[in-house]
CSV table of N, CA, C and O in Angstrom, one decimal:
chain,number,residue,atom,x,y,z
A,26,ARG,N,-121.0,-81.5,-28.7
A,26,ARG,CA,-120.4,-82.0,-30.1
A,26,ARG,C,-119.8,-84.0,-29.0
A,26,ARG,O,-119.4,-83.6,-27.7
A,27,GLY,N,-120.2,-84.6,-30.1
A,27,GLY,CA,-119.6,-85.4,-29.6
A,27,GLY,C,-118.2,-86.6,-30.2
A,27,GLY,O,-118.2,-85.9,-30.7
A,28,VAL,N,-118.2,-87.1,-29.2
A,28,VAL,CA,-116.4,-87.9,-29.6
A,28,VAL,C,-116.8,-89.1,-30.9
A,28,VAL,O,-117.9,-89.8,-30.6
A,29,SER,N,-116.4,-88.9,-31.7
A,29,SER,CA,-116.3,-89.9,-32.7
A,29,SER,C,-115.7,-91.1,-32.8
A,29,SER,O,-116.4,-92.1,-33.3
A,30,THR,N,-114.4,-91.2,-32.6
A,30,THR,CA,-113.4,-91.8,-32.6
A,30,THR,C,-112.4,-91.9,-30.7
A,30,THR,O,-112.3,-90.7,-30.5
A,31,SER,N,-111.9,-92.6,-30.3
A,31,SER,CA,-110.4,-92.9,-29.6
A,31,SER,C,-109.7,-93.9,-30.1
A,31,SER,O,-110.2,-94.9,-30.0
A,32,ALA,N,-108.4,-93.5,-29.2
A,32,ALA,CA,-107.3,-94.7,-29.8
A,32,ALA,C,-106.4,-94.3,-29.0
A,32,ALA,O,-105.9,-93.4,-28.5
A,33,THR,N,-105.5,-95.3,-28.4
A,33,THR,CA,-104.3,-95.6,-27.4
A,33,THR,C,-103.4,-95.6,-29.1
A,33,THR,O,-103.3,-96.6,-29.7
A,34,THR,N,-102.7,-94.3,-28.9
A,34,THR,CA,-101.3,-94.7,-30.0
A,34,THR,C,-100.0,-95.0,-29.5
A,34,THR,O,-99.0,-94.9,-30.3
A,35,GLY,N,-99.8,-95.4,-27.9
A,35,GLY,CA,-98.4,-95.7,-27.6
A,35,GLY,C,-98.9,-95.5,-26.2
A,35,GLY,O,-99.9,-95.4,-25.4
A,36,THR,N,-97.4,-95.9,-25.5
A,36,THR,CA,-97.7,-95.5,-23.7
A,36,THR,C,-97.9,-94.6,-23.2
A,36,THR,O,-97.3,-93.5,-23.5
A,37,GLY,N,-99.0,-94.3,-22.7
A,37,GLY,CA,-99.6,-93.1,-22.2
A,37,GLY,C,-99.7,-92.0,-22.9
A,37,GLY,O,-100.1,-91.0,-22.9
A,38,THR,N,-100.1,-92.4,-24.2
A,38,THR,CA,-100.5,-91.6,-25.4
A,38,THR,C,-101.6,-92.2,-26.1
A,38,THR,O,-102.2,-92.9,-26.3
A,39,TYR,N,-102.5,-91.0,-26.1
A,39,TYR,CA,-104.0,-91.2,-26.8
A,39,TYR,C,-104.4,-90.2,-27.8
A,39,TYR,O,-104.2,-89.0,-27.7
A,40,THR,N,-105.3,-90.6,-28.5
A,40,THR,CA,-106.2,-89.7,-29.4
A,40,THR,C,-107.5,-89.7,-29.0
A,40,THR,O,-108.2,-90.6,-28.9
A,41,VAL,N,-108.2,-88.5,-29.2
A,41,VAL,CA,-110.0,-88.7,-28.8
A,41,VAL,C,-110.3,-87.3,-29.9
A,41,VAL,O,-110.4,-86.5,-29.9
A,42,ALA,N,-110.8,-88.1,-31.2
A,42,ALA,CA,-110.9,-87.3,-32.2
A,42,ALA,C,-112.7,-87.2,-32.1
A,42,ALA,O,-113.8,-87.7,-31.3
A,43,PHE,N,-113.2,-85.6,-32.4
A,43,PHE,CA,-114.8,-85.2,-32.2
A,43,PHE,C,-115.2,-85.2,-33.5
A,43,PHE,O,-114.5,-84.9,-34.5
A,44,ALA,N,-116.5,-84.9,-34.0
A,44,ALA,CA,-117.4,-85.1,-35.2
A,44,ALA,C,-116.9,-83.4,-35.7
A,44,ALA,O,-117.1,-83.5,-36.9
A,45,ASN,N,-116.5,-82.4,-34.5
A,45,ASN,CA,-116.7,-81.2,-35.1
A,45,ASN,C,-115.4,-80.3,-34.9
A,45,ASN,O,-115.0,-80.8,-33.9
A,46,ASP,N,-115.1,-79.5,-35.1
A,46,ASP,CA,-114.1,-78.5,-34.8
A,46,ASP,C,-114.3,-78.0,-33.6
A,46,ASP,O,-115.5,-77.4,-33.6
A,47,ILE,N,-113.7,-77.9,-33.0
A,47,ILE,CA,-113.3,-77.6,-31.6
A,47,ILE,C,-112.2,-76.7,-31.0
A,47,ILE,O,-112.1,-76.3,-29.9
A,48,SER,N,-111.8,-75.9,-32.0
A,48,SER,CA,-111.0,-75.1,-31.7
A,48,SER,C,-111.2,-73.7,-31.1
A,48,SER,O,-110.3,-73.0,-30.3
A,49,ALA,N,-112.4,-73.4,-31.1
A,49,ALA,CA,-112.7,-72.4,-30.0
A,49,ALA,C,-113.5,-72.8,-28.7
A,49,ALA,O,-114.0,-72.1,-28.1
A,50,CYS,N,-113.4,-74.0,-28.3
A,50,CYS,CA,-113.7,-74.3,-27.4
A,50,CYS,C,-112.6,-74.8,-26.0
A,50,CYS,O,-111.1,-74.6,-26.7
A,51,ALA,N,-112.9,-74.5,-24.9
A,51,ALA,CA,-112.2,-75.1,-23.9
A,51,ALA,C,-111.9,-76.4,-23.5
A,51,ALA,O,-112.8,-77.2,-23.9
A,52,ILE,N,-110.4,-77.3,-23.6
A,52,ILE,CA,-110.4,-78.8,-23.3
A,52,ILE,C,-109.3,-78.9,-22.3
A,52,ILE,O,-108.6,-78.0,-21.7
A,53,GLN,N,-110.3,-79.7,-21.5
A,53,GLN,CA,-109.9,-80.3,-19.8
A,53,GLN,C,-109.6,-81.7,-20.1
A,53,GLN,O,-110.5,-82.5,-20.6
A,54,VAL,N,-108.6,-82.0,-19.8
A,54,VAL,CA,-108.1,-83.3,-19.5
A,54,VAL,C,-108.4,-83.5,-17.9
A,54,VAL,O,-106.8,-83.2,-17.2
A,55,THR,N,-108.5,-84.5,-17.6
A,55,THR,CA,-107.8,-84.6,-15.7
A,55,THR,C,-107.8,-86.4,-15.5
A,55,THR,O,-108.4,-87.5,-15.8
A,56,GLU,N,-106.6,-86.6,-14.6
A,56,GLU,CA,-106.3,-88.0,-14.7
A,56,GLU,C,-107.6,-88.4,-13.7
A,56,GLU,O,-108.1,-87.7,-12.5
A,57,ALA,N,-108.0,-89.9,-13.8
A,57,ALA,CA,-108.9,-90.3,-13.0
A,57,ALA,C,-108.9,-91.5,-12.3
A,57,ALA,O,-109.1,-92.5,-12.3
A,58,THR,N,-107.5,-91.3,-11.7
A,58,THR,CA,-107.4,-92.2,-10.8
A,58,THR,C,-107.0,-91.6,-9.2
A,58,THR,O,-106.0,-90.4,-9.5
A,59,VAL,N,-107.1,-92.1,-8.3
A,59,VAL,CA,-106.1,-91.4,-6.9
A,59,VAL,C,-105.2,-92.4,-6.4
A,59,VAL,O,-104.7,-92.1,-5.2
A,60,THR,N,-104.9,-93.4,-6.8
A,60,THR,CA,-104.1,-94.3,-6.5
A,60,THR,C,-102.9,-93.8,-6.6
A,60,THR,O,-101.7,-94.5,-6.2
A,61,SER,N,-102.4,-93.5,-7.8
A,61,SER,CA,-100.9,-93.0,-8.2
A,61,SER,C,-101.2,-91.9,-8.6
A,61,SER,O,-101.1,-91.6,-10.1
A,62,ALA,N,-100.7,-90.8,-8.1
A,62,ALA,CA,-100.9,-89.4,-8.8
A,62,ALA,C,-99.7,-89.4,-10.3
A,62,ALA,O,-98.4,-90.2,-10.1
A,63,GLY,N,-99.9,-88.8,-10.7
A,63,GLY,CA,-99.3,-88.6,-12.1
A,63,GLY,C,-99.9,-87.0,-12.8
A,63,GLY,O,-100.5,-86.2,-12.1
A,64,ALA,N,-99.8,-86.8,-13.9
A,64,ALA,CA,-100.1,-85.9,-14.5
A,64,ALA,C,-100.8,-86.4,-16.0
A,64,ALA,O,-100.5,-87.2,-16.2
A,65,ALA,N,-102.1,-85.3,-16.3
A,65,ALA,CA,-102.4,-85.7,-17.6
A,65,ALA,C,-102.4,-84.4,-18.3
A,65,ALA,O,-102.7,-83.2,-17.5
A,66,ALA,N,-102.2,-84.2,-19.7
A,66,ALA,CA,-101.9,-83.3,-20.5
A,66,ALA,C,-102.7,-83.4,-22.2
A,66,ALA,O,-102.8,-84.6,-22.3
A,67,ALA,N,-103.3,-82.5,-22.2
A,67,ALA,CA,-104.0,-82.3,-23.6
A,67,ALA,C,-103.6,-81.5,-24.6
A,67,ALA,O,-103.2,-80.2,-24.2
A,68,GLU,N,-103.5,-81.6,-26.0
A,68,GLU,CA,-103.2,-80.4,-26.9
A,68,GLU,C,-104.3,-80.5,-28.3
A,68,GLU,O,-104.5,-82.0,-28.5
A,69,LEU,N,-104.4,-79.8,-28.9
A,69,LEU,CA,-105.3,-80.0,-30.0
A,69,LEU,C,-104.8,-80.4,-31.1
A,69,LEU,O,-103.5,-79.1,-31.5
A,70,ALA,N,-104.8,-80.7,-32.2
A,70,ALA,CA,-104.3,-81.3,-33.0
A,70,ALA,C,-104.4,-80.4,-34.3
A,70,ALA,O,-105.8,-79.7,-34.2
A,71,GLY,N,-103.8,-80.3,-35.4
A,71,GLY,CA,-104.0,-79.6,-36.5
A,71,GLY,C,-105.3,-79.4,-37.3
A,71,GLY,O,-105.7,-78.4,-37.7
A,72,ASP,N,-105.9,-81.0,-37.1
A,72,ASP,CA,-107.2,-80.8,-37.8
A,72,ASP,C,-108.4,-80.3,-37.2
A,72,ASP,O,-109.6,-80.1,-37.7
A,73,LYS,N,-108.1,-79.6,-36.0
A,73,LYS,CA,-109.0,-79.0,-34.9
A,73,LYS,C,-109.8,-79.6,-34.4
A,73,LYS,O,-111.1,-79.5,-33.7
A,74,LYS,N,-110.2,-81.1,-34.6
A,74,LYS,CA,-110.8,-81.9,-34.2
A,74,LYS,C,-110.6,-83.1,-33.2
A,74,LYS,O,-111.7,-84.1,-32.5
A,75,THR,N,-109.4,-83.1,-33.1
A,75,THR,CA,-108.3,-84.4,-32.4
A,75,THR,C,-107.9,-83.6,-31.6
A,75,THR,O,-107.2,-83.0,-31.2
A,76,VAL,N,-108.0,-84.1,-30.0
A,76,VAL,CA,-107.1,-84.0,-29.3
A,76,VAL,C,-106.0,-85.1,-28.7
A,76,VAL,O,-106.5,-86.6,-28.8
A,77,ASN,N,-105.3,-84.4,-28.3
A,77,ASN,CA,-104.0,-85.4,-28.5
A,77,ASN,C,-103.4,-85.5,-26.9
A,77,ASN,O,-103.3,-84.3,-25.9
A,78,VAL,N,-103.9,-86.7,-25.9
A,78,VAL,CA,-103.8,-86.9,-24.9
A,78,VAL,C,-102.7,-87.5,-24.3
A,78,VAL,O,-102.1,-88.5,-25.4
A,79,SER,N,-101.7,-87.0,-22.9
A,79,SER,CA,-100.5,-87.8,-22.8
A,79,SER,C,-100.8,-88.1,-21.3
A,79,SER,O,-101.7,-87.0,-20.5
A,80,THR,N,-100.8,-89.2,-20.5
A,80,THR,CA,-100.4,-89.2,-19.1
A,80,THR,C,-99.5,-89.7,-18.6
A,80,THR,O,-98.7,-90.8,-19.2
A,81,ARG,N,-98.9,-89.3,-17.6
A,81,ARG,CA,-97.5,-89.8,-16.8
A,81,ARG,C,-97.9,-90.2,-15.4
A,81,ARG,O,-98.4,-89.9,-14.6
A,82,ASP,N,-97.1,-91.1,-14.8
A,82,ASP,CA,-96.6,-91.6,-13.7
A,82,ASP,C,-96.1,-90.7,-12.9
A,82,ASP,O,-95.5,-89.4,-13.1
A,83,ASP,N,-96.0,-90.9,-11.5
A,83,ASP,CA,-95.6,-90.1,-10.4
A,83,ASP,C,-94.3,-89.4,-10.7
A,83,ASP,O,-93.5,-88.4,-10.3
A,84,ALA,N,-93.6,-90.6,-11.4
A,84,ALA,CA,-91.8,-90.0,-11.8
A,84,ALA,C,-91.7,-89.4,-12.7
A,84,ALA,O,-90.8,-88.6,-13.3
A,85,GLY,N,-92.6,-88.8,-13.8
A,85,GLY,CA,-92.8,-88.2,-15.1
A,85,GLY,C,-92.8,-88.8,-15.9
A,85,GLY,O,-92.6,-88.4,-17.3
A,86,ALA,N,-92.7,-90.1,-16.3
A,86,ALA,CA,-92.6,-91.3,-17.3
A,86,ALA,C,-94.2,-91.0,-18.2
A,86,ALA,O,-95.1,-91.5,-17.2
A,87,LEU,N,-94.5,-91.6,-19.2
A,87,LEU,CA,-95.3,-91.8,-20.1
A,87,LEU,C,-95.8,-93.2,-19.2
A,87,LEU,O,-95.2,-94.2,-19.5
A,88,ALA,N,-97.1,-93.3,-18.8
A,88,ALA,CA,-98.0,-94.2,-18.2
A,88,ALA,C,-99.4,-94.7,-18.7
A,88,ALA,O,-99.6,-93.1,-18.7
A,89,ASP,N,-100.1,-95.6,-19.0
A,89,ASP,CA,-101.3,-96.0,-19.2
A,89,ASP,C,-101.7,-95.3,-18.1
A,89,ASP,O,-101.8,-96.3,-17.2
A,90,LYS,N,-102.7,-94.5,-18.2
A,90,LYS,CA,-103.8,-94.2,-17.1
A,90,LYS,C,-105.4,-93.6,-17.6
A,90,LYS,O,-105.5,-93.7,-18.2
A,91,PRO,N,-106.0,-93.8,-16.7
A,91,PRO,CA,-107.4,-93.4,-16.8
A,91,PRO,C,-107.6,-91.9,-17.3
A,91,PRO,O,-107.0,-91.4,-15.8
A,92,PHE,N,-108.3,-91.8,-17.6
A,92,PHE,CA,-108.6,-90.0,-18.0
A,92,PHE,C,-109.5,-89.7,-18.2
A,92,PHE,O,-110.7,-90.6,-19.0
A,93,HIS,N,-110.1,-88.4,-18.0
A,93,HIS,CA,-111.5,-87.7,-18.6
A,93,HIS,C,-111.2,-86.8,-19.1
A,93,HIS,O,-110.5,-85.6,-18.8
A,94,VAL,N,-112.1,-86.6,-20.9
A,94,VAL,CA,-111.5,-85.6,-21.3
A,94,VAL,C,-113.3,-84.4,-21.5
A,94,VAL,O,-114.0,-85.2,-21.7
A,95,THR,N,-112.6,-83.2,-20.9
A,95,THR,CA,-114.0,-82.2,-21.0
A,95,THR,C,-113.7,-80.9,-22.1
A,95,THR,O,-112.7,-80.4,-21.9
A,96,VAL,N,-114.6,-80.8,-23.0
A,96,VAL,CA,-114.6,-80.0,-24.2
A,96,VAL,C,-115.9,-79.0,-23.9
A,96,VAL,O,-116.9,-79.6,-24.1
A,97,ASN,N,-115.6,-77.5,-23.5
A,97,ASN,CA,-116.8,-76.9,-23.0
A,97,ASN,C,-116.8,-76.0,-24.4
A,97,ASN,O,-115.9,-74.9,-24.7
A,98,CYS,N,-117.9,-75.8,-25.2
A,98,CYS,CA,-117.7,-74.6,-26.1
A,98,CYS,C,-119.2,-73.5,-26.4
A,98,CYS,O,-119.8,-73.6,-25.2
């Protein structure tokens, strides 16, 4: 299942939209940096096709960080 769109929606917040319903799939987001530890989290949006991602710095504040999203169905 491929990604149809992605966007930055604010500091440290992103959307990643898929072409199909992924509600029965496992979603994992991983921060893609080792220079500044932080956190990344994902939640499935109500349309069952969009993953909302947030990334945070080491102090817990929203921050723009690189990340990877994996969806396993």
